[in-house]
Coordinates of C-alpha atoms in Angstrom, one line a residue:
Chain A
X1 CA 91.5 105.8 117.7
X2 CA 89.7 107.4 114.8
X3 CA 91.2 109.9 112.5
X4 CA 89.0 112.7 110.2
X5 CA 88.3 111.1 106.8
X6 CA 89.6 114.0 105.2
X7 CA 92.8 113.6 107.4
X8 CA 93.2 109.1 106.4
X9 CA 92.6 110.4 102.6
X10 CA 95.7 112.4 103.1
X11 CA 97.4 110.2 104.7
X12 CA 96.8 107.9 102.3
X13 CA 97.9 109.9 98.9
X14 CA 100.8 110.8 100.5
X15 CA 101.7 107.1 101.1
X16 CA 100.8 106.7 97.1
X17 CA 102.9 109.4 96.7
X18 CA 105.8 109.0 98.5
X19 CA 105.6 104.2 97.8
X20 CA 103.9 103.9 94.8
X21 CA 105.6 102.6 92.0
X22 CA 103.9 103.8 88.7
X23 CA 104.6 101.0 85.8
X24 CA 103.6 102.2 82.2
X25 CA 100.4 103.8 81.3
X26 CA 97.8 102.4 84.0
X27 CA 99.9 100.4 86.8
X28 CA 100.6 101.6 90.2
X29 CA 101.9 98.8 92.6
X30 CA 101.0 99.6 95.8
X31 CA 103.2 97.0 97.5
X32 CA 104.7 98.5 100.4
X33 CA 101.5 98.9 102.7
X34 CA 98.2 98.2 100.7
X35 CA 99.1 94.3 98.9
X36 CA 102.0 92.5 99.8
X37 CA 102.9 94.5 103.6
X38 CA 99.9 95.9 105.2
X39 CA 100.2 99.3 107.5
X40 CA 97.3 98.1 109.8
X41 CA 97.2 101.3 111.3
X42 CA 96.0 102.7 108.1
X43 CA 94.2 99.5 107.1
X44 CA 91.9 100.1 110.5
X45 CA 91.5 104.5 109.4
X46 CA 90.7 102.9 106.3
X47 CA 88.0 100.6 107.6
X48 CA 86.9 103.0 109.7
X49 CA 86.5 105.2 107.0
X50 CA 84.4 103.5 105.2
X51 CA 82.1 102.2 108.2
X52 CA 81.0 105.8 108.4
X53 CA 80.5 106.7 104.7
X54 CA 78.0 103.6 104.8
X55 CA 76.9 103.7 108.6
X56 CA 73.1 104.9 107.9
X57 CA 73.0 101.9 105.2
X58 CA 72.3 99.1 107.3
X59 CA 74.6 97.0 106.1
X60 CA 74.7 93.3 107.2
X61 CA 77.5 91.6 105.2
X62 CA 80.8 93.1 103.6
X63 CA 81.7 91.3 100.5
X64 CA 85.5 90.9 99.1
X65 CA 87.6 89.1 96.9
X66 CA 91.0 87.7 97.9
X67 CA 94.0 88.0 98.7
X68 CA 94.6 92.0 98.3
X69 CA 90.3 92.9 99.5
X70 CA 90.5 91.0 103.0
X71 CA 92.4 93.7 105.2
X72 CA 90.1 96.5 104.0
X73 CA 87.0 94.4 103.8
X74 CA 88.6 93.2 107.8
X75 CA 88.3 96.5 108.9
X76 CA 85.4 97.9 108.3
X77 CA 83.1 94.7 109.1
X78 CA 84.9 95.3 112.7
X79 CA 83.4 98.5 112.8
X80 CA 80.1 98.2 110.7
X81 CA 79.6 94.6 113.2
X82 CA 79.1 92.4 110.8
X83 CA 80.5 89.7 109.3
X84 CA 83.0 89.6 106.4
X85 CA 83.0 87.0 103.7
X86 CA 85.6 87.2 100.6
X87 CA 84.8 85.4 97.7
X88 CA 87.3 82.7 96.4
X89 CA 89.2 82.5 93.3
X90 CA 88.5 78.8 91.8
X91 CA 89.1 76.9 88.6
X92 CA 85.5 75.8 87.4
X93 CA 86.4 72.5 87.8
X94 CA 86.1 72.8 92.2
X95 CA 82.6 74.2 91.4
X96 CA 79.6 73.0 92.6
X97 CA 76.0 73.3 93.4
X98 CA 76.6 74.7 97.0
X99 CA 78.5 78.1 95.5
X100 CA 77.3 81.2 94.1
X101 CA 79.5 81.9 90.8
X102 CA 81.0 84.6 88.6
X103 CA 83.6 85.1 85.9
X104 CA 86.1 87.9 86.5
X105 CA 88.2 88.5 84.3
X106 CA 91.4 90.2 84.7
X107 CA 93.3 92.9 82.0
X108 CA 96.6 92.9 84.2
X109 CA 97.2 89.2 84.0
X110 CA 95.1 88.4 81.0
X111 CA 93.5 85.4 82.8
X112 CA 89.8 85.0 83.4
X113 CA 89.0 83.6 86.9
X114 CA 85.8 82.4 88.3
X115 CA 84.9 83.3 92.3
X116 CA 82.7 82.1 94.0
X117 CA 80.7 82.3 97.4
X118 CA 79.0 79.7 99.2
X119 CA 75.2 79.8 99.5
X120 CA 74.9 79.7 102.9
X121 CA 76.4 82.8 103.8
X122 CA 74.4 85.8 101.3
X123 CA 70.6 85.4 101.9
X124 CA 67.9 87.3 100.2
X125 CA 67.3 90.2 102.5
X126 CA 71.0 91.2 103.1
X127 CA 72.4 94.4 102.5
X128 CA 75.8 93.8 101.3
X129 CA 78.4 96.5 100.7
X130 CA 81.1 95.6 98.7
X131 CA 84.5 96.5 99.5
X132 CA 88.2 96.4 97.5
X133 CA 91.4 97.8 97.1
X134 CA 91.9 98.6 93.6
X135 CA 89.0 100.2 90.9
X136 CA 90.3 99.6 87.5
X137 CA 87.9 98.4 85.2
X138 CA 85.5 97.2 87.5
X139 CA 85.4 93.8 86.6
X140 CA 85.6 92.6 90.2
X141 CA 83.3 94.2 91.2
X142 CA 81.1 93.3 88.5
X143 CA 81.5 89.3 89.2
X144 CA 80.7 90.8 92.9
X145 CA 77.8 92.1 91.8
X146 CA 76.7 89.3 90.0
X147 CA 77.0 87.0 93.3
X148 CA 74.9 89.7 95.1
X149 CA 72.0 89.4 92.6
X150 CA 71.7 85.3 92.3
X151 CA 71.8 85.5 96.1
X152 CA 68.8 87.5 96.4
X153 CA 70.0 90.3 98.3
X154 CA 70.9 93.7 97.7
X155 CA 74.0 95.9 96.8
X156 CA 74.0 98.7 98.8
X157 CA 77.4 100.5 97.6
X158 CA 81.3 100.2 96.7
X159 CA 83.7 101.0 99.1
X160 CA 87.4 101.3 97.1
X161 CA 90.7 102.1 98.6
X162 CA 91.9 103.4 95.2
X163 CA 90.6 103.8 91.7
X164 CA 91.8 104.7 89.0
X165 CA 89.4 107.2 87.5
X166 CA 90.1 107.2 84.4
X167 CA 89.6 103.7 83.6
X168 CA 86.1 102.0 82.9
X169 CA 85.3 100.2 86.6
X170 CA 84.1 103.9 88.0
X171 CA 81.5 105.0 85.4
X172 CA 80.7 101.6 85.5
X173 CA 79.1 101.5 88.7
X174 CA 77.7 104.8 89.0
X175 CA 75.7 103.7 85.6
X176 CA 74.4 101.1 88.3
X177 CA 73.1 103.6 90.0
X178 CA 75.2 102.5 93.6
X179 CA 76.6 104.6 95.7
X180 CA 80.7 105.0 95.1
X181 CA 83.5 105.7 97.9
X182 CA 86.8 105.4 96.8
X183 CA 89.1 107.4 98.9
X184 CA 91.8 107.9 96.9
X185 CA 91.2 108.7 93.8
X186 CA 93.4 108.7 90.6
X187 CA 93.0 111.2 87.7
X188 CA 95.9 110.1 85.3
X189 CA 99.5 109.3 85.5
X190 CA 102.0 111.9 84.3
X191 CA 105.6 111.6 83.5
X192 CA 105.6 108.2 86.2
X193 CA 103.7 110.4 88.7
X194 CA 100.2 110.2 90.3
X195 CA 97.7 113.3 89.9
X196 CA 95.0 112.8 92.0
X197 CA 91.2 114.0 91.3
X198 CA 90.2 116.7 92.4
X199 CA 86.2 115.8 92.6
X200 CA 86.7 114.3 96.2
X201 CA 86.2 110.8 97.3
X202 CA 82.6 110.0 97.2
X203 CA 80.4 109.7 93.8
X204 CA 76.5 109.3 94.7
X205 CA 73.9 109.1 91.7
X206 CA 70.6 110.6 92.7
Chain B
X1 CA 87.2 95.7 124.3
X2 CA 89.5 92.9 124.8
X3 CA 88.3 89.2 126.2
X4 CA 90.3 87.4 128.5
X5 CA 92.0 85.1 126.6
X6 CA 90.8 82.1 128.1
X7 CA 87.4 83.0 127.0
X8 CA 88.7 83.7 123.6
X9 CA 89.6 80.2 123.4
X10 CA 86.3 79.1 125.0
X11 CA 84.4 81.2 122.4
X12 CA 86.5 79.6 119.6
X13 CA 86.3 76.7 120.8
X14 CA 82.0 76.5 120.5
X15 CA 82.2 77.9 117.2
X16 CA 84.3 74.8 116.3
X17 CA 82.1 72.6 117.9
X18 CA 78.9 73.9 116.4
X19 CA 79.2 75.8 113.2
X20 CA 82.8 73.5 112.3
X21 CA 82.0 70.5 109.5
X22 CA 84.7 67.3 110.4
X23 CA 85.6 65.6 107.2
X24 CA 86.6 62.0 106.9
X25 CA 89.8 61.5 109.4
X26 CA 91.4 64.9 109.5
X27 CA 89.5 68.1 107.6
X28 CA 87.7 70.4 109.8
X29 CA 85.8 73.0 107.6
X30 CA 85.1 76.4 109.3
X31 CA 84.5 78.3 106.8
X32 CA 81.3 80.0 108.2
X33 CA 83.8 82.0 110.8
X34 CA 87.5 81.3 109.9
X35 CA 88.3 81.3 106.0
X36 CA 85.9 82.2 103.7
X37 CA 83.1 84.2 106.0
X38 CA 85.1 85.9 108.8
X39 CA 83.4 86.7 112.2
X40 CA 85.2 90.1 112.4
X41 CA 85.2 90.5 116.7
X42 CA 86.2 87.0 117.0
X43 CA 89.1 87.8 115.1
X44 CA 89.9 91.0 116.8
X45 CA 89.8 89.0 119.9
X46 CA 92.3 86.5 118.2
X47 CA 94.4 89.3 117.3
X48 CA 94.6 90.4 121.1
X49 CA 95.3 87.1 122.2
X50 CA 98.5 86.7 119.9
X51 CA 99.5 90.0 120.6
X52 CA 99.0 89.7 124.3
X53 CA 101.2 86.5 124.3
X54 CA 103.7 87.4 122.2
X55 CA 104.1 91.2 123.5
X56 CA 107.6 90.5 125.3
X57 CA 109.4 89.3 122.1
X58 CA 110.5 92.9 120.5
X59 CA 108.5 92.0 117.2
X60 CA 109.2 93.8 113.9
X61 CA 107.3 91.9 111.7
X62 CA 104.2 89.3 111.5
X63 CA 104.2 87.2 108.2
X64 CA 101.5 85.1 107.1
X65 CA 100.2 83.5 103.6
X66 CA 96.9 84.7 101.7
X67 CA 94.3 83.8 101.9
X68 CA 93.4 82.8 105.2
X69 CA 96.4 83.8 107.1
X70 CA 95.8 87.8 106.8
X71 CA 92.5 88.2 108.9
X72 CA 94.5 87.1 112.2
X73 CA 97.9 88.3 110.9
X74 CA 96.1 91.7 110.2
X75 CA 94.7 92.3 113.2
X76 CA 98.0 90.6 115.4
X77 CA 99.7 93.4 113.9
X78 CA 97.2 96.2 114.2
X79 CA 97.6 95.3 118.0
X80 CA 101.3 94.9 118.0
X81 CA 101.5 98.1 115.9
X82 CA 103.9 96.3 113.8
X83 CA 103.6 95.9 109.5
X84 CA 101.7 92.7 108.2
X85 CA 103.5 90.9 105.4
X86 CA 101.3 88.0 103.7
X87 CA 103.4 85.3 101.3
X88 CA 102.0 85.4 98.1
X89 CA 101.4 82.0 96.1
X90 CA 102.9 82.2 92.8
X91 CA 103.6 79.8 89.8
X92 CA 107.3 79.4 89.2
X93 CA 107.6 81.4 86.0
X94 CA 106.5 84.7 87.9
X95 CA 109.2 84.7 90.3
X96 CA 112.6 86.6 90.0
X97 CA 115.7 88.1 92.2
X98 CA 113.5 90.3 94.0
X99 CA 111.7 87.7 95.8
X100 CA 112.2 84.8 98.4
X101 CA 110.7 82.0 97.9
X102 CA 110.2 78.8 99.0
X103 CA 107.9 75.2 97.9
X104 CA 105.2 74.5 99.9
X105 CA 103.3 71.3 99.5
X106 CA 99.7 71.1 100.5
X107 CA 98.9 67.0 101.6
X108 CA 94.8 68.6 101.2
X109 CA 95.6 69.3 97.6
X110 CA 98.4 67.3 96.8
X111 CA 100.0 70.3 95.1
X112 CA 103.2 72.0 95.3
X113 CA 103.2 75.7 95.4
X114 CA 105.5 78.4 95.5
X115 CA 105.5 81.0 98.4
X116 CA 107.1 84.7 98.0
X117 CA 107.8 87.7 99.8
X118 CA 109.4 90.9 98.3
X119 CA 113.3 91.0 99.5
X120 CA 112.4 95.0 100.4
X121 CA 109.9 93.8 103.2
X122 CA 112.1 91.4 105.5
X123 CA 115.6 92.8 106.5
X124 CA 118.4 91.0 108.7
X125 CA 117.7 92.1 112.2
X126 CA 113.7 91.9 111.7
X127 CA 112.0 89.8 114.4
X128 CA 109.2 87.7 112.9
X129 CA 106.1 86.4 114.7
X130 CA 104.2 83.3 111.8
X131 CA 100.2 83.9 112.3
X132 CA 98.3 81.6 110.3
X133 CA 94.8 79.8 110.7
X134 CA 95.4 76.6 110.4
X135 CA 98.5 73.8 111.5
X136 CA 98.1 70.5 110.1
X137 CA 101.7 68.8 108.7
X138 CA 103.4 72.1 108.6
X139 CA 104.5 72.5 105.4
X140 CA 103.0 76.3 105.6
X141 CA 105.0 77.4 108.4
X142 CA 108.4 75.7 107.3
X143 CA 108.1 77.3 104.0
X144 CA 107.9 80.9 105.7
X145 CA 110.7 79.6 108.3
X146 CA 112.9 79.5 105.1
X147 CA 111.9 82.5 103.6
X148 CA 112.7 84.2 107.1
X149 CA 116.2 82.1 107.1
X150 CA 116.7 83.6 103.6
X151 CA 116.4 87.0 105.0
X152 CA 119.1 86.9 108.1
X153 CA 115.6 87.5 110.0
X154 CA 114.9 85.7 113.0
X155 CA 111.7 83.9 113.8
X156 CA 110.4 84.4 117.0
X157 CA 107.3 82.3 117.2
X158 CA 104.4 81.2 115.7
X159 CA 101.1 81.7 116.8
X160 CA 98.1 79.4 115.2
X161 CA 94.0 79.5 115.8
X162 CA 93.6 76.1 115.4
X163 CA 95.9 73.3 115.7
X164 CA 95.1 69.7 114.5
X165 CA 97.8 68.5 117.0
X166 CA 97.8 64.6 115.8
X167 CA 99.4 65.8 112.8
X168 CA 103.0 66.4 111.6
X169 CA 103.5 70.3 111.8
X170 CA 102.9 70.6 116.0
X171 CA 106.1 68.7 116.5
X172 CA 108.0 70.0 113.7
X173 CA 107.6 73.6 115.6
X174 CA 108.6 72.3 118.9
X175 CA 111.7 70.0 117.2
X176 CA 113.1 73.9 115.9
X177 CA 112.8 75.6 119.3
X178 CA 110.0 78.1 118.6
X179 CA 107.6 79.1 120.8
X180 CA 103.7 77.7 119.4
X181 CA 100.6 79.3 120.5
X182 CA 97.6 77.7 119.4
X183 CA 95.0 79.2 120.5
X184 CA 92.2 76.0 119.7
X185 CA 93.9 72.3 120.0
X186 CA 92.6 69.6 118.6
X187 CA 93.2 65.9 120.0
X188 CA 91.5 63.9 117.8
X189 CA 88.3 63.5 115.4
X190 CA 85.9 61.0 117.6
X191 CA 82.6 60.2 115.5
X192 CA 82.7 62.9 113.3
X193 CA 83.6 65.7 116.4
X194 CA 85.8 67.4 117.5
X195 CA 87.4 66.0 120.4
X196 CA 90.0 69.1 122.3
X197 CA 93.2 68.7 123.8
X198 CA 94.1 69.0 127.4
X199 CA 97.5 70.5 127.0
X200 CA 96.4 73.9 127.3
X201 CA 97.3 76.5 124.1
X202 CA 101.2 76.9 124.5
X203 CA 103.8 74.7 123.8
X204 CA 106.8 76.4 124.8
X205 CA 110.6 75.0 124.4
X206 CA 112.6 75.3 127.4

């Protein structure tokens, strides 16, 4: 079964809503069916979601991080047909020669990780759409990035469950000139609520 | 479209054989379709199988650990239209009263770490089916059998894709009374491959 876009975006700020937990200025823990328990019904809308924002693209690999990028990232590879691969968190130390690398580092926890990909599964000549749950400041995506380009191959857009807008990860990536889908998105926090943007989910340059 | 399960297994099964990488006397690498790149209808298929075998058992709840547990946990529950909770790996210090949590030793790492799972997402009464990829000595699943014993929740079975049955953790399933699916069984290593066993995917108790 496949629900309307517009209908799963709903669907899904109502569930921010009505389960987020909003913590200071630029947290919202999402724990409840996104990052911790998953509502796989709206994980599959979700990937579904996606699969037809990027459908004429030609994708041929969906890129993630884990833990919290797999279930989205799951989803729509079942639907785009083909195959998923989410980048590990290592300490340098596990590195070698056989993995693609990147430094991410993260503002919540203060702690700069490397991930990393092994060579054999991005080839130059693959179309890779990256996919995650949370847009903050877009250093994920960045390290992501960065994989894509010593690979070879080419980024051919960013699908986010949920960004927050207002931080530096969106402009970011449309000043990459890649096409952005993030289908809830966050304006600002106010008085511990969410206020969601009101310039709809997709961001194209060009 | 849902495969017979017996040709789910088959289809696993040759992946194993030909894309899986045996390591000394008892690591299999499948990383090319399992745990780090995911072959998305393979696990949809797995999903189905778990779902199809566990179906009479009232479930309320699958529970897993990231990474590699939530592609087949994800889409178990997407099938038995039930929520997904992954265990999240956390160091000691992190951890407070809202969480169970329970050690887990990994013999591949020779490190101990701590599992958790938010008190809000497993409730006395819940019925939980254990998804994971792997089932070597165990320690995984016994750490989430306390975590559900913490809860008042009851676990209900455990369903695994591949089994390395001449280890510890088979037995330690069957010595607790639980129903084990494992969907690929392996014997023994012979020469570097894989050699299957003959017992057929279920191990029931009584």
């Amino acid at each position: 079964m496949k629900l309307d876009r517009r209908l799963v975006i709903k669907i899904l700020e109502e569930k921010i809503k009505s389960e987020g937990i909003v913590l200071g200025s630029d947290i919202l823990k999402v724990n409840s069916f996104l990052n911790h328990q998953i509502d796989p019904f709206l994980m599959s809308q979700i990937g579904q979601a996606f699969a037809e924002k990027f459908s004429h693209e030609n994708i041929s690999k969906v890129l993630t991080i884990e833990s919290s990028g797999i279930a989205p990232a799951l989803m729509t590879s079942l639907q785009l047909q083909v195959p998923m691969i989410f980048a590990r968190k290592h300490q340098s130390r596990t590195l070698n020669e056989e993995f693609f690398s990147a430094s991410v580092y993260s503002y919540t926890k203060q702690t700069e990780n490397q991930i990393a990909v092994s060579k054999r599964f991005i080839n130059p000549g693959d179309r890779v759409l990256i996919i995650d749950d949370f847009l903050a400041n877009g250093q994920a995506v960045q390290g992501l990035l960065d994989i894509i380009n010593q690979a070879g191959a080419s980024a051919v857009g960013v699908g986010i469950v949920i960004e927050k807008r207002f931080q530096a990860g969106h402009q970011l990536i449309l000043s990459k000139n890649l096409p952005l889908v993030s289908l809830a998105s966050i304006d600002r926090f106010e008085d511990g609520q969410v206020v969601f943007s009101k310039q709809g989910e997709t961001s194209h340059v060009n």
